[in-house]
mmCIF file of C-alpha atoms in Angstrom:
data_model
loop_
_atom_site.group_PDB
_atom_site.id
_atom_site.type_symbol
_atom_site.label_atom_id
_atom_site.label_comp_id
_atom_site.label_asym_id
_atom_site.label_seq_id
_atom_site.Cartn_x
_atom_site.Cartn_y
_atom_site.Cartn_z
ATOM 1 C CA ILE R 503 72.828 170.319 1.866
ATOM 2 C CA ASN R 504 73.914 167.203 4.466
ATOM 3 C CA THR R 505 72.135 165.063 1.999
ATOM 4 C CA MET R 506 73.806 166.272 -1.094
ATOM 5 C CA LEU R 507 77.046 165.016 0.473
ATOM 6 C CA GLY R 508 76.012 161.671 -0.208
ATOM 7 C CA LEU R 509 78.037 158.618 1.876
ATOM 8 C CA ASP R 510 80.430 161.559 3.164
ATOM 9 C CA SER R 511 77.891 162.839 4.857
ATOM 10 C CA ALA R 512 78.679 161.082 8.375
ATOM 11 C CA LYS R 513 82.434 162.688 8.237
ATOM 12 C CA GLY R 514 82.935 164.774 11.705
ATOM 13 C CA TYR R 515 79.993 163.405 13.847
ATOM 14 C CA GLN R 516 80.238 161.493 16.592
ATOM 15 C CA GLU R 517 81.076 157.869 15.915
ATOM 16 C CA LEU R 518 79.325 155.198 16.861
ATOM 17 C CA PRO R 519 81.238 152.583 19.383
ATOM 18 C CA THR R 520 81.695 148.937 19.594
ATOM 19 C CA ASP R 521 80.065 147.720 22.634
ATOM 20 C CA ILE R 522 78.128 150.735 25.049
ATOM 21 C CA THR R 523 76.807 150.315 28.841
ATOM 22 C CA PHE R 524 73.594 152.105 29.170
ATOM 23 C CA SER R 525 72.900 153.773 31.758
ATOM 24 C CA PHE R 526 68.984 155.540 32.660
ATOM 25 C CA PRO R 527 68.092 157.805 32.595
ATOM 26 C CA GLU R 528 71.321 159.792 30.822
ATOM 27 C CA ASP R 529 70.683 158.240 27.922
ATOM 28 C CA ASP R 530 67.093 159.121 27.592
ATOM 29 C CA ARG R 531 68.714 162.506 26.737
ATOM 30 C CA PRO R 532 69.228 163.240 23.177
ATOM 31 C CA TRP R 533 72.231 162.770 21.920
ATOM 32 C CA PHE R 534 73.067 165.940 19.933
ATOM 33 C CA GLU R 535 76.729 165.296 19.222
ATOM 34 C CA TYR R 536 75.522 162.301 16.676
ATOM 35 C CA GLN R 537 74.583 163.027 13.399
ATOM 36 C CA THR R 538 70.341 162.251 14.106
ATOM 37 C CA GLY R 539 68.037 160.889 16.595
ATOM 38 C CA TRP R 540 64.685 160.707 17.118
ATOM 39 C CA HIS R 541 62.103 160.400 20.637
ATOM 40 C CA PHE R 542 59.244 158.406 19.570
ATOM 41 C CA PHE R 543 55.990 157.478 21.569
ATOM 42 C CA VAL R 544 52.903 156.013 19.918
ATOM 43 C CA GLY R 545 50.176 153.995 21.671
ATOM 44 C CA SER R 546 46.052 153.688 21.803
ATOM 45 C CA ALA R 547 44.048 155.936 24.355
ATOM 46 C CA PHE R 548 40.732 155.176 25.220
ATOM 47 C CA THR R 549 37.362 156.778 26.661
ATOM 48 C CA ALA R 550 35.346 155.578 29.268
ATOM 49 C CA ALA R 551 33.041 155.060 26.763
ATOM 50 C CA GLY R 552 35.266 152.386 24.765
ATOM 51 C CA ASP R 553 35.604 155.396 21.900
ATOM 52 C CA GLU R 554 39.619 154.542 20.561
ATOM 53 C CA TYR R 555 42.595 156.536 19.569
ATOM 54 C CA GLY R 556 45.427 155.988 17.951
ATOM 55 C CA VAL R 557 48.371 158.828 19.007
ATOM 56 C CA GLN R 558 51.773 159.362 17.894
ATOM 57 C CA LEU R 559 54.414 162.434 18.808
ATOM 58 C CA MET R 560 58.055 162.122 17.554
ATOM 59 C CA PHE R 561 61.064 164.664 18.283
ATOM 60 C CA TRP R 562 63.525 164.039 15.293
ATOM 61 C CA GLN R 563 66.275 166.060 15.546
ATOM 62 C CA ALA R 564 69.431 166.316 13.543
ATOM 63 C CA ALA R 565 72.823 168.278 14.145
ATOM 64 C CA LEU R 566 73.553 170.711 10.891
ATOM 65 C CA LEU R 567 77.327 170.354 11.355
ATOM 66 C CA PRO R 568 79.520 168.535 12.921
ATOM 67 C CA ALA R 569 80.473 169.449 16.478
ATOM 68 C CA GLN R 570 84.038 171.200 15.376
ATOM 69 C CA MET R 571 82.657 172.666 12.277
ATOM 70 C CA ALA R 572 80.139 173.846 14.532
ATOM 71 C CA GLN R 573 82.285 175.462 17.129
ATOM 72 C CA GLN R 574 83.801 177.086 14.718
ATOM 73 C CA ALA R 575 81.269 178.826 13.113
ATOM 74 C CA GLY R 576 80.069 180.267 16.759
ATOM 75 C CA LEU R 577 77.146 177.595 17.093
ATOM 76 C CA SER R 578 76.231 176.176 20.544
ATOM 77 C CA THR R 579 74.762 172.826 20.982
ATOM 78 C CA LEU R 580 71.483 173.795 20.123
ATOM 79 C CA GLU R 581 71.745 176.228 17.994
ATOM 80 C CA ASN R 582 73.592 173.372 15.824
ATOM 81 C CA GLN R 583 70.498 171.317 15.811
ATOM 82 C CA ILE R 584 67.205 171.271 13.947
ATOM 83 C CA VAL R 585 64.321 169.524 15.159
ATOM 84 C CA GLU R 586 60.973 168.240 13.419
ATOM 85 C CA ILE R 587 58.019 167.769 15.325
ATOM 86 C CA HIS R 588 55.888 164.310 13.851
ATOM 87 C CA PHE R 589 52.520 164.658 15.684
ATOM 88 C CA ALA R 590 48.957 162.551 14.853
ATOM 89 C CA ILE R 591 45.643 161.542 16.126
ATOM 90 C CA SER R 592 43.469 158.825 14.326
ATOM 91 C CA ARG R 593 39.941 158.221 15.984
ATOM 92 C CA ALA R 594 38.939 154.425 15.300
ATOM 93 C CA GLY R 595 36.849 154.228 12.117
ATOM 94 C CA ASP R 596 37.064 158.023 10.851
ATOM 95 C CA ARG R 597 39.614 160.452 9.658
ATOM 96 C CA HIS R 598 43.591 160.629 10.242
ATOM 97 C CA TYR R 599 44.587 163.676 11.107
ATOM 98 C CA ARG R 600 48.506 164.441 11.478
ATOM 99 C CA ALA R 601 49.540 167.816 12.598
ATOM 100 C CA LYS R 602 51.577 170.006 9.586
ATOM 101 C CA PRO R 603 55.455 169.185 10.131
ATOM 102 C CA TYR R 604 57.239 172.061 11.257
ATOM 103 C CA VAL R 605 61.278 171.841 11.075
ATOM 104 C CA VAL R 606 62.431 174.295 13.263
ATOM 105 C CA ALA R 607 66.443 175.666 13.582
ATOM 106 C CA GLY R 608 67.896 175.958 17.335
ATOM 107 C CA THR R 609 68.839 179.824 16.327
ATOM 108 C CA THR R 610 65.421 180.422 16.549
ATOM 109 C CA GLY R 611 65.685 179.741 20.417
ATOM 110 C CA LEU R 612 62.675 177.209 20.301
ATOM 111 C CA ILE R 613 63.972 174.203 21.360
ATOM 112 C CA GLY R 614 65.053 173.481 24.798
ATOM 113 C CA PHE R 615 66.771 170.679 26.431
ATOM 114 C CA THR R 616 67.558 170.173 29.964
ATOM 115 C CA PRO R 617 68.617 166.608 31.897
ATOM 116 C CA GLU R 618 67.541 166.918 35.864
ATOM 117 C CA PRO R 619 64.332 166.785 35.153
ATOM 118 C CA PHE R 620 64.502 165.476 31.799
ATOM 119 C CA ASN R 621 62.423 168.158 29.890
ATOM 120 C CA TYR R 622 62.626 168.227 26.023
ATOM 121 C CA ALA R 623 60.751 170.935 24.668
ATOM 122 C CA LEU R 624 60.111 172.226 20.439
ATOM 123 C CA GLY R 625 58.037 175.665 21.359
ATOM 124 C CA LYS R 626 55.154 174.668 23.223
ATOM 125 C CA ASN R 627 55.709 170.740 22.694
ATOM 126 C CA VAL R 628 57.486 169.213 25.400
ATOM 127 C CA MET R 629 58.274 165.751 26.461
ATOM 128 C CA ARG R 630 58.848 166.236 30.190
ATOM 129 C CA SER R 631 59.678 163.937 33.100
ATOM 130 C CA LEU R 632 57.227 164.120 36.080
ATOM 131 C CA GLN R 633 59.829 162.343 38.418
ATOM 132 C CA PRO R 634 63.893 163.063 39.563
ATOM 133 C CA GLY R 635 66.065 161.024 39.009
ATOM 134 C CA SER R 636 63.668 158.846 36.066
ATOM 135 C CA LEU R 637 62.092 159.033 32.456
ATOM 136 C CA PHE R 638 59.178 157.949 33.630
ATOM 137 C CA PRO R 639 56.248 158.875 34.192
ATOM 138 C CA ILE R 640 56.249 161.658 31.916
ATOM 139 C CA GLN R 641 54.266 164.082 30.414
ATOM 140 C CA LEU R 642 53.784 164.464 26.651
ATOM 141 C CA ARG R 643 52.400 167.999 25.721
ATOM 142 C CA ALA R 644 51.223 168.572 21.823
ATOM 143 C CA TRP R 645 49.327 170.752 19.660
ATOM 144 C CA GLY R 646 49.335 171.071 16.006
ATOM 145 C CA LYS R 647 47.155 171.878 12.863
ATOM 146 C CA ASP R 648 45.829 169.195 10.044
ATOM 147 C CA ASN R 649 45.356 171.079 7.081
ATOM 148 C CA THR R 650 45.528 168.111 4.332
ATOM 149 C CA GLN R 651 41.879 168.166 3.764
ATOM 150 C CA GLY R 652 41.515 171.660 2.666
ATOM 151 C CA ASP R 653 40.385 172.684 6.495
ATOM 152 C CA ASP R 654 42.602 173.711 9.211
ATOM 153 C CA VAL R 655 41.643 171.406 12.055
ATOM 154 C CA THR R 656 43.712 171.916 15.467
ATOM 155 C CA ILE R 657 44.958 168.501 17.641
ATOM 156 C CA GLU R 658 46.052 168.821 21.026
ATOM 157 C CA ILE R 659 47.195 166.221 23.443
ATOM 158 C CA ASN R 660 47.862 166.433 27.328
ATOM 159 C CA LEU R 661 48.678 163.250 28.435
ATOM 160 C CA THR R 662 50.792 161.324 31.179
ATOM 161 C CA LEU R 663 51.936 157.926 31.344
ATOM 162 C CA ASN R 664 53.660 155.988 33.815
ATOM 163 C CA GLN R 665 56.329 152.976 33.329
ATOM 164 C CA THR R 666 55.413 149.061 33.611
ATOM 165 C CA LYS R 667 57.827 147.364 32.192
ATOM 166 C CA GLY R 668 62.188 147.419 31.979
ATOM 167 C CA TYR R 669 63.951 149.419 28.685
ATOM 168 C CA VAL R 670 64.364 146.454 25.947
ATOM 169 C CA LEU R 671 67.926 147.052 24.192
ATOM 170 C CA ASN R 672 67.314 146.610 20.250
ATOM 171 C CA GLY R 673 69.505 145.083 17.767
ATOM 172 C CA ASP R 674 72.848 143.254 19.539
ATOM 173 C CA GLN R 675 72.704 144.821 22.962
ATOM 174 C CA GLY R 676 71.146 148.398 22.099
ATOM 175 C CA LEU R 677 73.745 148.247 18.512
ATOM 176 C CA ALA R 678 71.127 148.361 16.221
ATOM 177 C CA PRO R 679 73.735 147.976 13.602
ATOM 178 C CA SER R 680 77.188 149.753 14.903
ATOM 179 C CA CYS R 681 79.902 148.504 12.480
ATOM 180 C CA GLY R 682 82.699 150.760 10.921
ATOM 181 C CA GLY R 683 81.558 153.922 13.312
ATOM 182 C CA VAL R 684 78.138 154.101 11.928
ATOM 183 C CA GLY R 685 75.186 153.034 12.276
ATOM 184 C CA THR R 686 72.607 153.492 15.195
ATOM 185 C CA LEU R 687 71.871 153.135 18.902
ATOM 186 C CA TYR R 688 68.540 151.840 19.860
ATOM 187 C CA TYR R 689 66.657 150.876 22.613
ATOM 188 C CA SER R 690 62.659 150.838 23.656
ATOM 189 C CA VAL R 691 60.348 150.581 27.055
ATOM 190 C CA PRO R 692 56.967 149.133 25.945
ATOM 191 C CA ASN R 693 53.686 148.547 27.867
ATOM 192 C CA LEU R 694 53.748 152.271 29.094
ATOM 193 C CA GLN R 695 50.313 153.063 31.074
ATOM 194 C CA LEU R 696 48.471 156.004 30.478
ATOM 195 C CA ALA R 697 47.404 157.655 33.224
ATOM 196 C CA PRO R 698 43.256 158.457 33.447
ATOM 197 C CA ALA R 699 43.055 161.302 35.759
ATOM 198 C CA VAL R 700 45.310 163.617 34.049
ATOM 199 C CA SER R 701 45.367 162.724 30.495
ATOM 200 C CA VAL R 702 42.941 164.740 27.789
ATOM 201 C CA LEU R 703 42.938 165.056 24.119
ATOM 202 C CA ARG R 704 41.153 167.470 21.803
ATOM 203 C CA ILE R 705 40.301 167.142 17.960
ATOM 204 C CA ASP R 706 39.031 170.544 16.432
ATOM 205 C CA GLY R 707 38.186 172.285 20.285
ATOM 206 C CA GLN R 708 36.111 168.678 21.201
ATOM 207 C CA GLU R 709 37.707 167.248 24.330
ATOM 208 C CA ALA R 710 38.000 163.928 24.931
ATOM 209 C CA GLN R 711 39.274 162.655 28.453
ATOM 210 C CA LEU R 712 40.723 159.626 28.691
ATOM 211 C CA ALA R 713 40.458 156.430 30.790
ATOM 212 C CA SER R 714 43.198 153.675 30.088
ATOM 213 C CA GLY R 715 46.115 153.525 27.008
ATOM 214 C CA LYS R 716 48.990 151.644 26.250
ATOM 215 C CA PHE R 717 52.002 153.330 24.644
ATOM 216 C CA TRP R 718 55.260 152.301 23.067
ATOM 217 C CA TYR R 719 58.381 154.164 23.637
ATOM 218 C CA ASP R 720 61.383 154.458 21.055
ATOM 219 C CA HIS R 721 64.679 156.130 21.465
ATOM 220 C CA GLN R 722 67.367 155.819 18.525
ATOM 221 C CA TRP R 723 70.162 157.950 17.490
ATOM 222 C CA GLY R 724 73.536 157.652 15.357
ATOM 223 C CA THR R 725 75.832 158.907 12.451
ATOM 224 C CA GLY R 726 75.736 157.579 9.252
ATOM 225 C CA PHE R 727 72.161 156.123 9.048
ATOM 226 C CA MET R 728 69.575 158.853 7.814
ATOM 227 C CA PRO R 729 71.407 160.334 5.648
ATOM 228 C CA GLY R 730 73.371 156.757 4.803
ATOM 229 C CA GLY R 731 77.288 157.370 5.995
ATOM 230 C CA ASP R 732 80.161 154.903 4.465
ATOM 231 C CA PRO R 733 81.578 153.015 7.133
ATOM 232 C CA PHE R 734 85.053 154.528 8.129
ATOM 233 C CA PRO R 735 87.364 151.223 7.739
ATOM 234 C CA GLU R 736 88.609 150.837 4.080
ATOM 235 C CA VAL R 737 87.333 147.410 3.918
ATOM 236 C CA LEU R 738 83.835 147.952 4.982
ATOM 237 C CA ARG R 739 83.907 150.980 2.697
ATOM 238 C CA ALA R 740 84.472 148.649 -0.149
ATOM 239 C CA ALA R 741 81.661 145.808 0.854
ATOM 240 C CA SER R 742 79.201 148.381 0.853
ATOM 241 C CA ARG R 743 79.698 148.712 -2.618
ATOM 242 C CA LEU R 744 78.989 145.179 -4.013
ATOM 243 C CA ASP R 745 75.666 145.650 -3.873
ATOM 244 C CA THR R 746 73.103 148.084 -5.275
ATOM 245 C CA PRO R 747 72.473 150.872 -3.044
ATOM 246 C CA GLY R 748 68.949 150.628 -1.771
ATOM 247 C CA PRO R 749 65.701 152.727 -1.774
ATOM 248 C CA GLY R 750 65.953 153.840 1.944
ATOM 249 C CA GLY R 751 63.608 153.918 4.734
ATOM 250 C CA TRP R 752 61.799 151.326 6.370
ATOM 251 C CA ASP R 753 58.483 150.400 7.749
ATOM 252 C CA TRP R 754 57.767 149.475 11.069
ATOM 253 C CA LEU R 755 54.659 147.970 13.130
ATOM 254 C CA ALA R 756 54.064 147.855 16.837
ATOM 255 C CA ILE R 757 51.375 145.445 18.507
ATOM 256 C CA GLN R 758 50.439 145.621 21.792
ATOM 257 C CA PHE R 759 48.509 142.361 22.877
ATOM 258 C CA ASP R 760 45.670 142.747 25.810
ATOM 259 C CA ASP R 761 47.725 140.171 27.902
ATOM 260 C CA ASP R 762 50.953 142.404 28.294
ATOM 261 C CA THR R 763 52.868 140.878 25.739
ATOM 262 C CA GLU R 764 53.948 143.727 22.783
ATOM 263 C CA LEU R 765 55.755 142.526 19.329
ATOM 264 C CA THR R 766 57.102 144.892 17.269
ATOM 265 C CA LEU R 767 58.633 144.497 13.430
ATOM 266 C CA SER R 768 61.080 146.587 11.319
ATOM 267 C CA ALA R 769 61.870 145.827 8.067
ATOM 268 C CA LEU R 770 64.287 147.953 5.693
ATOM 269 C CA HIS R 771 63.250 148.877 2.508
ATOM 270 C CA THR R 772 64.920 147.145 -0.196
ATOM 271 C CA ASN R 773 65.133 147.039 -3.511
ATOM 272 C CA ASP R 774 63.543 143.785 -4.389
ATOM 273 C CA ASN R 775 60.211 145.183 -2.454
ATOM 274 C CA ALA R 776 60.880 148.823 -4.606
ATOM 275 C CA GLN R 777 57.407 148.162 -6.228
ATOM 276 C CA PHE R 778 55.087 148.207 -2.799
ATOM 277 C CA TYR R 779 56.859 151.812 -1.411
ATOM 278 C CA GLY R 780 54.990 155.009 -2.342
ATOM 279 C CA GLN R 781 51.841 153.552 -3.154
ATOM 280 C CA THR R 782 48.494 155.541 -3.166
ATOM 281 C CA GLY R 783 45.326 155.310 -4.469
ATOM 282 C CA PRO R 784 43.029 152.629 -5.578
ATOM 283 C CA GLY R 785 45.411 150.657 -7.471
ATOM 284 C CA THR R 786 47.872 148.140 -5.351
ATOM 285 C CA PRO R 787 50.984 146.367 -6.410
ATOM 286 C CA GLY R 788 50.111 142.599 -6.144
ATOM 287 C CA VAL R 789 51.411 140.422 -3.600
#
């Protein structure tokens, strides 16, 4: 329903600031007063024998109604949220396992958050800080079933990640972008090191004890981004009509080198590149 409201879907939600000074770990919390946001962890993990696994875990959150409307409807802050879990494991050279993406409403009581220590839960799936006053070290626990190839394969993780580098503010000091009240706030923490003694993953009941790993953390939230919303000043609303609306979405890639250098690349989807999106099968769209 929110998406069907079109560019007016952003009305009533918390507007984006024109500048911001982040405070950690306070800003690691899910910002439920904005329209949408996500906590995202991705990386590679290795066993002592050298077996490699790629792991992704994301909690994607969206507010059903602007805060004032939710209050009038008798919804608490958590009841006004929906959260979707994205969870996947890829074994190098083998199959990619993607858990069925469940969408959970806050009215079920299955969404929980406490700020100190940080504990963000979607049922039995949890992102939990292990140290007061800091997001890290953080424990990630997730469970799901991949039924994409006709069989039900259970995948699980229980990982602990330690921080080795500081927070990286993306875009213009964390405004990525923020213009006319809409956009996102966005930062990252690269080079999270896996704690081997307490980190395991399981695929179809087979456990892999992990010896090392390197992960990336993203936290991004905002209003008028997903779904798109109009900037509030009239001149910016007019300027946004000068071009044909794009297809929406983006592509994102993280590269973490062995010398502790990290690089991410992202590209918003454009009309010029529309032929390259959503491609399946043996045919390719060319260069």
